[in-house]
């Protein structure tokens, strides 16, 4: 089990094992990294400029801005990293983390999921193979954006859901057959008891 699975297990609070996890496309980290890099460059030149006239003030001021930039990077990183679609043997879970203030967990019964498909809105999405995943169920559609190789992911999820549903149906049928066999044995035993009573 990797680090992300361990974190998700604690965040989602489930005892079931994850059989499939979908994350965001790595390209969504790029804007955050560019903004952070530009911020570091600006802070460097700002410090060089202020240090000439206000050396003490420059250290504190740039230090505070640098700390803010550091937390901005961490919060945005985990905002992207912790978002996931996690599939267990019985549920499909969509987890979204919004900085430190909010997170949402949509737990869908696999039996309620009708289909999973991919779609894109921009030409750049096609170039980078970065599409959105749509999870359709009765009367509602959940969206998980920016997924790498989305058609394969959608097919994998559909196939996995199909297999898990079949497994669940087979287990239900086996349990039903077992219950039926027990009922037949009970009826047969009752009939034998009645026959023995009549023989007496």
mmCIF file of C-alpha atoms in Angstrom:
data_model
loop_
_atom_site.group_PDB
_atom_site.id
_atom_site.type_symbol
_atom_site.label_atom_id
_atom_site.label_comp_id
_atom_site.label_asym_id
_atom_site.label_seq_id
_atom_site.Cartn_x
_atom_site.Cartn_y
_atom_site.Cartn_z
ATOM 1 C CA UNK A 1 0.000 0.000 0.000
ATOM 2 C CA UNK A 2 1.511 3.345 -1.057
ATOM 3 C CA UNK A 3 1.461 6.612 0.891
ATOM 4 C CA UNK A 4 -1.548 8.023 -0.952
ATOM 5 C CA UNK A 5 -3.636 4.935 -0.200
ATOM 6 C CA UNK A 6 -2.747 5.181 3.494
ATOM 7 C CA UNK A 7 -3.684 8.883 3.588
ATOM 8 C CA UNK A 8 -6.936 8.296 1.703
ATOM 9 C CA UNK A 9 -7.876 5.415 3.979
ATOM 10 C CA UNK A 10 -7.594 7.756 6.994
ATOM 11 C CA UNK A 11 -9.325 10.666 5.269
ATOM 12 C CA UNK A 12 -12.198 8.606 3.879
ATOM 13 C CA UNK A 13 -12.414 6.351 6.954
ATOM 14 C CA UNK A 14 -13.135 3.010 5.315
ATOM 15 C CA UNK A 15 -12.082 -0.506 6.245
ATOM 16 C CA UNK A 16 -12.397 -1.833 2.701
ATOM 17 C CA UNK A 17 -9.360 -2.240 0.469
ATOM 18 C CA UNK A 18 -9.004 0.005 -2.568
ATOM 19 C CA UNK A 19 -8.969 -1.999 -5.778
ATOM 20 C CA UNK A 20 -8.502 1.047 -8.055
ATOM 21 C CA UNK A 21 -7.506 4.693 -7.527
ATOM 22 C CA UNK A 22 -7.724 7.566 -10.029
ATOM 23 C CA UNK A 23 -5.739 10.790 -9.540
ATOM 24 C CA UNK A 24 -5.393 14.070 -11.412
ATOM 25 C CA UNK A 25 -3.181 14.457 -14.473
ATOM 26 C CA UNK A 26 0.368 15.547 -13.463
ATOM 27 C CA UNK A 27 0.015 18.565 -15.763
ATOM 28 C CA UNK A 28 -2.322 20.249 -13.262
ATOM 29 C CA UNK A 29 0.699 20.755 -10.978
ATOM 30 C CA UNK A 30 2.435 22.900 -13.608
ATOM 31 C CA UNK A 31 0.588 26.244 -13.034
ATOM 32 C CA UNK A 32 1.188 25.979 -9.277
ATOM 33 C CA UNK A 33 4.890 25.279 -9.841
ATOM 34 C CA UNK A 34 5.234 28.167 -12.306
ATOM 35 C CA UNK A 35 3.529 30.603 -9.911
ATOM 36 C CA UNK A 36 5.757 29.412 -7.058
ATOM 37 C CA UNK A 37 8.915 29.740 -9.182
ATOM 38 C CA UNK A 38 7.960 33.270 -10.273
ATOM 39 C CA UNK A 39 7.209 34.129 -6.650
ATOM 40 C CA UNK A 40 10.653 32.933 -5.526
ATOM 41 C CA UNK A 41 12.348 35.005 -8.248
ATOM 42 C CA UNK A 42 10.338 38.102 -7.278
ATOM 43 C CA UNK A 43 11.165 37.610 -3.604
ATOM 44 C CA UNK A 44 14.859 37.259 -4.416
ATOM 45 C CA UNK A 45 15.042 40.542 -6.350
ATOM 46 C CA UNK A 46 12.755 42.270 -3.836
ATOM 47 C CA UNK A 47 15.111 41.303 -1.027
ATOM 48 C CA UNK A 48 18.141 42.499 -3.011
ATOM 49 C CA UNK A 49 16.450 45.844 -3.564
ATOM 50 C CA UNK A 50 15.133 46.389 -0.017
ATOM 51 C CA UNK A 51 18.299 45.124 1.677
ATOM 52 C CA UNK A 52 20.210 48.100 0.300
ATOM 53 C CA UNK A 53 18.040 50.613 2.176
ATOM 54 C CA UNK A 54 16.256 48.584 4.889
ATOM 55 C CA UNK A 55 18.297 45.441 5.654
ATOM 56 C CA UNK A 56 16.412 44.410 8.816
ATOM 57 C CA UNK A 57 12.981 45.196 7.386
ATOM 58 C CA UNK A 58 13.883 43.366 4.168
ATOM 59 C CA UNK A 59 14.708 40.162 6.060
ATOM 60 C CA UNK A 60 11.423 40.121 7.989
ATOM 61 C CA UNK A 61 9.247 41.278 5.110
ATOM 62 C CA UNK A 62 10.639 38.878 2.534
ATOM 63 C CA UNK A 63 10.714 36.097 5.149
ATOM 64 C CA UNK A 64 6.974 36.530 5.824
ATOM 65 C CA UNK A 65 6.190 36.585 2.100
ATOM 66 C CA UNK A 66 8.386 33.514 1.599
ATOM 67 C CA UNK A 67 6.538 31.672 4.360
ATOM 68 C CA UNK A 68 3.216 32.582 2.767
ATOM 69 C CA UNK A 69 4.473 31.321 -0.604
ATOM 70 C CA UNK A 70 5.632 28.081 1.015
ATOM 71 C CA UNK A 71 2.203 27.414 2.554
ATOM 72 C CA UNK A 72 0.518 28.414 -0.706
ATOM 73 C CA UNK A 73 2.563 25.738 -2.501
ATOM 74 C CA UNK A 74 1.827 23.054 0.111
ATOM 75 C CA UNK A 75 -1.905 23.762 0.257
ATOM 76 C CA UNK A 76 -2.250 23.730 -3.526
ATOM 77 C CA UNK A 77 -0.150 20.579 -3.790
ATOM 78 C CA UNK A 78 -2.314 18.637 -1.350
ATOM 79 C CA UNK A 79 -5.459 20.163 -2.859
ATOM 80 C CA UNK A 80 -4.517 18.365 -6.092
ATOM 81 C CA UNK A 81 -2.741 15.316 -4.656
ATOM 82 C CA UNK A 82 -5.488 14.194 -2.276
ATOM 83 C CA UNK A 83 -8.335 14.403 -4.793
ATOM 84 C CA UNK A 84 -9.159 10.897 -5.941
ATOM 85 C CA UNK A 85 -11.668 8.366 -7.168
ATOM 86 C CA UNK A 86 -11.284 5.255 -5.036
ATOM 87 C CA UNK A 87 -13.068 2.007 -5.815
ATOM 88 C CA UNK A 88 -13.649 -0.661 -3.168
ATOM 89 C CA UNK A 89 -15.375 -4.026 -3.673
ATOM 90 C CA UNK A 90 -18.753 -2.436 -2.908
ATOM 91 C CA UNK A 91 -18.484 1.334 -3.449
ATOM 92 C CA UNK A 92 -17.101 4.066 -5.688
ATOM 93 C CA UNK A 93 -15.809 6.977 -3.610
ATOM 94 C CA UNK A 94 -15.131 10.476 -4.948
ATOM 95 C CA UNK A 95 -12.972 12.425 -2.507
ATOM 96 C CA UNK A 96 -12.164 16.128 -2.974
ATOM 97 C CA UNK A 97 -10.007 18.181 -0.617
ATOM 98 C CA UNK A 98 -10.360 21.981 -0.572
ATOM 99 C CA UNK A 99 -7.320 23.392 1.216
ATOM 100 C CA UNK A 100 -7.717 23.198 5.007
ATOM 101 C CA UNK A 101 -11.298 24.343 5.144
ATOM 102 C CA UNK A 102 -13.430 21.724 3.462
ATOM 103 C CA UNK A 103 -13.488 18.275 1.961
ATOM 104 C CA UNK A 104 -16.284 16.304 0.351
ATOM 105 C CA UNK A 105 -16.777 12.563 0.122
ATOM 106 C CA UNK A 106 -19.351 11.096 -2.242
ATOM 107 C CA UNK A 107 -19.846 7.390 -1.608
ATOM 108 C CA UNK A 108 -21.712 5.663 -4.432
ATOM 109 C CA UNK A 109 -22.980 2.110 -4.318
ATOM 110 C CA UNK A 110 -21.506 0.238 -7.285
ATOM 111 C CA UNK A 111 -24.955 -1.106 -8.097
ATOM 112 C CA UNK A 112 -26.146 2.506 -8.558
ATOM 113 C CA UNK A 113 -23.393 3.462 -11.048
ATOM 114 C CA UNK A 114 -24.787 3.249 -14.582
ATOM 115 C CA UNK A 115 -21.729 4.242 -16.623
ATOM 116 C CA UNK A 116 -18.370 6.022 -16.559
ATOM 117 C CA UNK A 117 -17.164 7.993 -19.579
ATOM 118 C CA UNK A 118 -14.594 10.644 -20.562
ATOM 119 C CA UNK A 119 -15.107 14.017 -22.212
ATOM 120 C CA UNK A 120 -13.024 17.102 -23.014
ATOM 121 C CA UNK A 121 -13.777 20.770 -23.630
ATOM 122 C CA UNK A 122 -10.557 22.269 -25.013
ATOM 123 C CA UNK A 123 -8.075 21.426 -27.747
ATOM 124 C CA UNK A 124 -5.206 21.542 -25.240
ATOM 125 C CA UNK A 125 -6.928 18.747 -23.297
ATOM 126 C CA UNK A 126 -6.698 16.514 -26.369
ATOM 127 C CA UNK A 127 -3.028 17.388 -26.896
ATOM 128 C CA UNK A 128 -2.116 16.445 -23.320
ATOM 129 C CA UNK A 129 -4.633 13.594 -23.044
ATOM 130 C CA UNK A 130 -6.159 15.422 -20.096
ATOM 131 C CA UNK A 131 -9.933 14.946 -19.941
ATOM 132 C CA UNK A 132 -12.697 14.846 -17.367
ATOM 133 C CA UNK A 133 -14.288 11.654 -16.062
ATOM 134 C CA UNK A 134 -18.084 11.555 -15.706
ATOM 135 C CA UNK A 135 -19.763 9.051 -13.401
ATOM 136 C CA UNK A 136 -23.419 8.671 -14.252
ATOM 137 C CA UNK A 137 -26.050 7.328 -11.924
ATOM 138 C CA UNK A 138 -29.811 7.677 -11.769
ATOM 139 C CA UNK A 139 -30.695 11.375 -11.896
ATOM 140 C CA UNK A 140 -27.176 12.641 -11.229
ATOM 141 C CA UNK A 141 -23.676 12.851 -12.746
ATOM 142 C CA UNK A 142 -20.461 13.315 -10.775
ATOM 143 C CA UNK A 143 -17.440 14.912 -12.454
ATOM 144 C CA UNK A 144 -13.776 14.306 -11.688
ATOM 145 C CA UNK A 145 -11.640 16.675 -13.742
ATOM 146 C CA UNK A 146 -8.161 16.495 -15.276
ATOM 147 C CA UNK A 147 -7.486 12.762 -15.604
ATOM 148 C CA UNK A 148 -4.567 11.349 -17.580
ATOM 149 C CA UNK A 149 -5.434 8.788 -20.272
ATOM 150 C CA UNK A 150 -9.144 9.168 -19.447
ATOM 151 C CA UNK A 151 -10.587 6.723 -21.980
ATOM 152 C CA UNK A 152 -8.477 3.901 -20.574
ATOM 153 C CA UNK A 153 -9.405 4.928 -17.032
ATOM 154 C CA UNK A 154 -13.112 5.025 -17.919
ATOM 155 C CA UNK A 155 -12.899 1.592 -19.567
ATOM 156 C CA UNK A 156 -10.942 0.176 -16.624
ATOM 157 C CA UNK A 157 -13.522 1.501 -14.152
ATOM 158 C CA UNK A 158 -16.454 0.216 -16.236
ATOM 159 C CA UNK A 159 -14.871 -3.226 -16.551
ATOM 160 C CA UNK A 160 -14.032 -3.301 -12.860
ATOM 161 C CA UNK A 161 -17.549 -2.260 -11.877
ATOM 162 C CA UNK A 162 -18.972 -4.922 -14.230
ATOM 163 C CA UNK A 163 -16.799 -7.626 -12.643
ATOM 164 C CA UNK A 164 -17.570 -6.508 -9.096
ATOM 165 C CA UNK A 165 -21.301 -6.362 -9.839
ATOM 166 C CA UNK A 166 -21.168 -9.863 -11.314
ATOM 167 C CA UNK A 167 -19.283 -11.101 -8.258
ATOM 168 C CA UNK A 168 -21.892 -9.556 -5.961
ATOM 169 C CA UNK A 169 -24.743 -11.061 -8.015
ATOM 170 C CA UNK A 170 -23.086 -14.490 -7.939
ATOM 171 C CA UNK A 171 -22.695 -14.239 -4.168
ATOM 172 C CA UNK A 172 -26.363 -13.257 -3.839
ATOM 173 C CA UNK A 173 -27.399 -16.201 -6.029
ATOM 174 C CA UNK A 174 -25.207 -18.600 -4.054
ATOM 175 C CA UNK A 175 -26.682 -17.336 -0.789
ATOM 176 C CA UNK A 176 -30.179 -17.661 -2.236
ATOM 177 C CA UNK A 177 -29.459 -21.226 -3.364
ATOM 178 C CA UNK A 178 -28.016 -22.035 0.043
ATOM 179 C CA UNK A 179 -31.123 -20.613 1.737
ATOM 180 C CA UNK A 180 -33.287 -22.631 -0.671
ATOM 181 C CA UNK A 181 -31.382 -25.827 0.087
ATOM 182 C CA UNK A 182 -31.789 -25.218 3.802
ATOM 183 C CA UNK A 183 -35.497 -24.644 3.285
ATOM 184 C CA UNK A 184 -35.788 -27.920 1.326
ATOM 185 C CA UNK A 185 -33.945 -29.827 4.049
ATOM 186 C CA UNK A 186 -36.207 -28.308 6.695
ATOM 187 C CA UNK A 187 -39.336 -29.221 4.728
ATOM 188 C CA UNK A 188 -38.049 -32.761 4.113
ATOM 189 C CA UNK A 189 -37.270 -33.215 7.814
ATOM 190 C CA UNK A 190 -40.720 -31.939 8.724
ATOM 191 C CA UNK A 191 -42.310 -34.340 6.240
ATOM 192 C CA UNK A 192 -40.341 -37.267 7.667
ATOM 193 C CA UNK A 193 -41.428 -36.353 11.189
ATOM 194 C CA UNK A 194 -45.061 -36.280 10.090
ATOM 195 C CA UNK A 195 -44.720 -39.645 8.327
ATOM 196 C CA UNK A 196 -43.184 -41.188 11.457
ATOM 197 C CA UNK A 197 -46.020 -39.814 13.537
ATOM 198 C CA UNK A 198 -48.605 -41.360 11.184
ATOM 199 C CA UNK A 199 -46.781 -44.727 11.302
ATOM 200 C CA UNK A 200 -47.117 -44.741 15.092
#
